[in-house]
Amino acid sequence: MIVETGHFALVLAFALAVVQGVFPLIGASRRDDRLMAVAAPAAYGQFLLVLLAFLALMHAYITSDFSVKNVAINSHTLKPMLYKVAGVWGNHEGSILFWALILALFGGLVALFGRNLPKSLHVRVLAVQGLISVGFYLFLLLTSNPFERVFPVPLEGNGLNPLLQDPGLAFHPPFLYLGYVGLSVAFSFAVAALLEGRVDPAWARWVRPWTLIAWCFLTIGITLGSWWAYYELGWGGWWFWDPVENASFMPWLVATALLHSAIVVEKRDTLKSWTILLAIIAFSFSLLGTFLTRSGVITSVHAFATDPERGVFILIFLLIVIGGSLLLYALRYDRLQPGGLFAPISREGALVMNNMLLTVGAATVLFGTLYPLLLDALTGDKISVGAPYFEITLGSLMIPLVLIMAAGPFLRWKRADLFGVVHRMRLVLFVSLAVMVAGYFIAHHDAGHRPLLTALWLGLGIWLMLGTLAELGERIKLFKVPVMDSVRRLGRQTRASWGMTLGHFGLSVMILGIAVTSSWQSEHLDVLVAGEKIEIGGYELTFNGVRPLAGPNYTSLAGEFTVRDKNGDEVTQLLPESRTYASPPMTTTEAAIYARFFGDLFVAIGEGQGQNAAGQDRWSVRAYYKPLQFWLWGGAMIMVIGGLVSLSDRRFRIGVPAGRKRTAATGKSEGGTAHAT
């Protein structure tokens, strides 16, 4: 009965989404307050109904109700409770229901926190959110019903893909979906603004918090996925340029461009049409990611669906949403008049170049992702586009981007003096060049491969890091006023400016981590018997043999390693595992990692290699030492913290118009708003 209740709630949510998407639009066009008043209650009701449907499916998973086809295919009685719950969104039908739930959640939040918006804009945003929901409910009810029954009822389920039975993968999809769906709000604001025929600085201020929320969640989701791939798949890498990885990276790049573009709209009332287009493209990439993972056109551990019917439905929905919004954009383009003019060398010019590089970067990733699929469809030829393409094309675009990121905040609005900026950054430039030269000789001597690229990215990382700190120093007039005055100025910095500083600083930490770990990582592949030792990264690893372990739904062979430092002192014990799952049958590698601030010791155990002449079992072992690997994850988290700090600035919260009025009444300056990036 609970399952049927969930299914019925989903049908009612679809009906409310139709009401939310149609009547408020009619009311806004007729200025009918009664019809416009429908929007918010419909959004609240839709969220409650889809939440009820989601909880009904979760109940079926928790109780192992194998009469539900979705549960029978993706769950098992022996599966730990965490993965029973995570299994709700670890499959095609459940993930789409989860997407619909988050979409309804954001609609409810817009209804709740957007009450200070102009009424017609508010209801149009909610209406567009409702229309998007209609598409996903139809997809669920017509092609991907999560509540479908199965008969006869199996005694046991098939279980979840063992690769997904991991804490990282339990939390990675929810954060990623929050980021994907969060961009729907920016899209809805863009379409609503086109319907209104007006985009102004207030609109940019309203749309930025929602974009920033989505950007933060996307960053967390991508980082969790990368971290999972690093320790779960056993190959020691953290990014493979898998099409599904790219599907999340592309909207992240465009959302980053959107955040910066909205600053120009807010501060200078220009780039309005471009910002609207970015909001449309960002959500379009989110929908494209849905198509890639659920249409069957690619094969990946992340990809769920292989049914062409579902792929055709998503493709049609994709064409309607993207095509319809771009058509509306073309029809209303003439109403988006440009605002103030600016010189190429200016803060606006730097942000425009930032946008160009980010969007072209997203386009290169899109081309590399879709080209093999298009070639296969047109000619039948099978090719793969690997890391070299992405690293060369995207890397060449990121070089000027990083240069601009450090120098941009030093530029004035409207017109700036480039030579003056170079003079103010001369010390940063000198140190960065010195690091590049030193890095080249060290990499040429030690790494022996790509020393020029290593030196370049080391210099760029230091350039961005020191440039960010130097810009903060200028804001607090460090060394120009007494120290205590600088400290007081530091305390008076807006949270938005702190957000920019942390965001840029976090990226510099990531760049340094990537440069160092890519160039100076050590790898040791060997076949060992108990008692043998290997040395790597300043550590000595003693292999003590292999022992069996039993998990809740798997058996495991764990290699025992004793790790000692240069002084011979024991620092830790590592237990990499090779796990074998029975349902579904699969063997997975669980690496053991000794993570420290300056580097990771990574060990994975492979298959048995028979016995040696003395009758001892031989095992393949893969060991890595990855210097500054932690800086990748740490840099990403600093960026997220920067986004959250910026979001906490009252001037960038939803409902800002009231705050703006109070600011105007007290005569306080809002000069710091440009720094929330």
GROMACS .gro file of C-alpha atoms in nm, residues 112-268:
model
  157
  112LEU     CA    1   0.980   3.090   0.018
  113PHE     CA    2   1.285   3.315  -0.016
  114GLY     CA    3   1.187   3.503  -0.331
  115ARG     CA    4   0.897   3.695  -0.179
  116ASN     CA    5   1.087   4.024  -0.210
  117LEU     CA    6   1.119   3.978  -0.585
  118PRO     CA    7   0.885   4.174  -0.815
  119LYS     CA    8   0.565   3.971  -0.817
  120SER     CA    9   0.548   3.907  -1.191
  121LEU     CA   10   0.914   3.797  -1.203
  122HIS     CA   11   0.866   3.574  -0.899
  123VAL     CA   12   0.569   3.385  -1.039
  124ARG     CA   13   0.730   3.349  -1.382
  125VAL     CA   14   1.038   3.193  -1.223
  126LEU     CA   15   0.815   2.949  -1.035
  127ALA     CA   16   0.616   2.875  -1.350
  128VAL     CA   17   0.930   2.787  -1.548
  129GLN     CA   18   1.040   2.562  -1.261
  130GLY     CA   19   0.699   2.394  -1.279
  131LEU     CA   20   0.727   2.336  -1.653
  132ILE     CA   21   1.069   2.175  -1.612
  133SER     CA   22   0.919   1.950  -1.345
  134VAL     CA   23   0.641   1.848  -1.583
  135GLY     CA   24   0.901   1.704  -1.820
  136PHE     CA   25   1.068   1.497  -1.550
  137TYR     CA   26   0.738   1.369  -1.409
  138LEU     CA   27   0.633   1.257  -1.756
  139PHE     CA   28   0.967   1.084  -1.796
  140LEU     CA   29   0.913   0.902  -1.467
  141LEU     CA   30   0.551   0.804  -1.523
  142LEU     CA   31   0.581   0.704  -1.891
  143THR     CA   32   0.925   0.542  -1.920
  144SER     CA   33   1.090   0.508  -1.577
  145ASN     CA   34   0.828   0.425  -1.316
  146PRO     CA   35   1.020   0.352  -0.991
  147PHE     CA   36   0.711   0.188  -0.835
  148GLU     CA   37   0.652  -0.081  -1.097
  149ARG     CA   38   0.566  -0.417  -0.941
  150VAL     CA   39   0.717  -0.751  -1.041
  151PHE     CA   40   0.551  -1.094  -1.029
  152PRO     CA   41   0.637  -1.351  -0.920
  153VAL     CA   42   0.816  -1.181  -0.634
  154PRO     CA   43   1.182  -1.294  -0.616
  155LEU     CA   44   1.312  -1.428  -0.285
  156GLU     CA   45   1.628  -1.218  -0.316
  157GLY     CA   46   1.740  -0.909  -0.503
  158ASN     CA   47   2.025  -0.872  -0.751
  159GLY     CA   48   2.214  -0.618  -0.540
  160LEU     CA   49   2.375  -0.283  -0.621
  161ASN     CA   50   2.686  -0.249  -0.837
  162PRO     CA   51   2.969  -0.312  -0.586
  163LEU     CA   52   3.164  -0.015  -0.721
  164LEU     CA   53   2.880   0.206  -0.597
  165GLN     CA   54   2.880   0.050  -0.249
  166ASP     CA   55   3.113   0.308  -0.105
  167PRO     CA   56   3.061   0.613   0.119
  168GLY     CA   57   3.206   0.841  -0.148
  169LEU     CA   58   2.949   0.721  -0.403
  170ALA     CA   59   2.670   0.730  -0.144
  171PHE     CA   60   2.713   1.109  -0.104
  172HIS     CA   61   2.859   1.204  -0.441
  173PRO     CA   62   2.532   1.184  -0.646
  174PRO     CA   63   2.318   1.393  -0.407
  175PHE     CA   64   2.567   1.679  -0.412
  176LEU     CA   65   2.604   1.652  -0.788
  177TYR     CA   66   2.227   1.654  -0.838
  178LEU     CA   67   2.194   1.956  -0.609
  179GLY     CA   68   2.441   2.133  -0.836
  180TYR     CA   69   2.279   2.018  -1.159
  181VAL     CA   70   1.927   2.106  -1.049
  182GLY     CA   71   2.037   2.427  -0.875
  183LEU     CA   72   2.128   2.563  -1.216
  184SER     CA   73   1.762   2.524  -1.312
  185VAL     CA   74   1.688   2.825  -1.093
  186ALA     CA   75   1.935   3.041  -1.286
  187PHE     CA   76   1.773   2.910  -1.605
  188SER     CA   77   1.425   2.994  -1.474
  189PHE     CA   78   1.541   3.345  -1.381
  190ALA     CA   79   1.681   3.388  -1.732
  191VAL     CA   80   1.362   3.273  -1.906
  192ALA     CA   81   1.147   3.480  -1.669
  193ALA     CA   82   1.361   3.786  -1.744
  194LEU     CA   83   1.319   3.726  -2.118
  195LEU     CA   84   0.942   3.702  -2.070
  196GLU     CA   85   0.951   4.023  -1.868
  197GLY     CA   86   1.173   4.186  -2.128
  198ARG     CA   87   1.398   4.337  -1.863
  199VAL     CA   88   1.738   4.252  -1.719
  200ASP     CA   89   1.894   4.495  -1.474
  201PRO     CA   90   2.148   4.497  -1.188
  202ALA     CA   91   1.879   4.389  -0.941
  203TRP     CA   92   1.811   4.079  -1.154
  204ALA     CA   93   2.182   3.992  -1.149
  205ARG     CA   94   2.189   4.026  -0.773
  206TRP     CA   95   1.887   3.798  -0.736
  207VAL     CA   96   2.025   3.527  -0.965
  208ARG     CA   97   2.376   3.517  -0.822
  209PRO     CA   98   2.297   3.344  -0.488
  210TRP     CA   99   2.118   3.059  -0.664
  211THR     CA  100   2.404   3.017  -0.909
  212LEU     CA  101   2.654   3.026  -0.624
  213ILE     CA  102   2.461   2.757  -0.435
  214ALA     CA  103   2.460   2.533  -0.743
  215TRP     CA  104   2.830   2.603  -0.806
  216CYS     CA  105   2.922   2.503  -0.448
  217PHE     CA  106   2.727   2.178  -0.469
  218LEU     CA  107   2.875   2.097  -0.810
  219THR     CA  108   3.226   2.155  -0.675
  220ILE     CA  109   3.161   1.925  -0.379
  221GLY     CA  110   3.005   1.658  -0.601
  222ILE     CA  111   3.289   1.661  -0.855
  223THR     CA  112   3.549   1.651  -0.578
  224LEU     CA  113   3.381   1.356  -0.406
  225GLY     CA  114   3.363   1.170  -0.735
  226SER     CA  115   3.730   1.235  -0.803
  227TRP     CA  116   3.825   1.125  -0.452
  228TRP     CA  117   3.620   0.806  -0.493
  229ALA     CA  118   3.790   0.722  -0.823
  230TYR     CA  119   4.128   0.782  -0.659
  231TYR     CA  120   4.094   0.533  -0.375
  232GLU     CA  121   3.829   0.290  -0.505
  233LEU     CA  122   3.935   0.197  -0.857
  234GLY     CA  123   4.291   0.108  -0.755
  235TRP     CA  124   4.475   0.270  -1.048
  236GLY     CA  125   4.601   0.568  -0.847
  237GLY     CA  126   4.448   0.836  -1.067
  238TRP     CA  127   4.193   1.101  -0.976
  239TRP     CA  128   4.053   1.205  -1.316
  240PHE     CA  129   4.009   1.000  -1.632
  241TRP     CA  130   3.819   1.239  -1.864
  242ASP     CA  131   3.537   0.986  -1.864
  243PRO     CA  132   3.231   1.123  -2.055
  244VAL     CA  133   3.031   1.125  -1.732
  245GLU     CA  134   3.306   1.313  -1.550
  246ASN     CA  135   3.303   1.563  -1.835
  247ALA     CA  136   2.924   1.589  -1.810
  248SER     CA  137   2.960   1.737  -1.461
  249PHE     CA  138   3.268   1.945  -1.543
  250MET     CA  139   3.108   2.134  -1.834
  251PRO     CA  140   2.822   2.293  -1.635
  252TRP     CA  141   3.077   2.377  -1.363
  253LEU     CA  142   3.286   2.575  -1.612
  254VAL     CA  143   2.982   2.761  -1.747
  255ALA     CA  144   2.845   2.826  -1.396
  256THR     CA  145   3.182   2.977  -1.303
  257ALA     CA  146   3.158   3.205  -1.606
  258LEU     CA  147   2.799   3.295  -1.511
  259LEU     CA  148   2.904   3.399  -1.160
  260HIS     CA  149   3.166   3.636  -1.300
  261SER     CA  150   2.941   3.768  -1.578
  262ALA     CA  151   2.666   3.853  -1.328
  263ILE     CA  152   2.916   4.079  -1.148
  264VAL     CA  153   2.946   4.295  -1.461
  265VAL     CA  154   2.567   4.315  -1.497
  266GLU     CA  155   2.534   4.417  -1.133
  267LYS     CA  156   2.817   4.669  -1.126
  268ARG     CA  157   2.807   4.815  -1.479
   0.00000   0.00000   0.00000
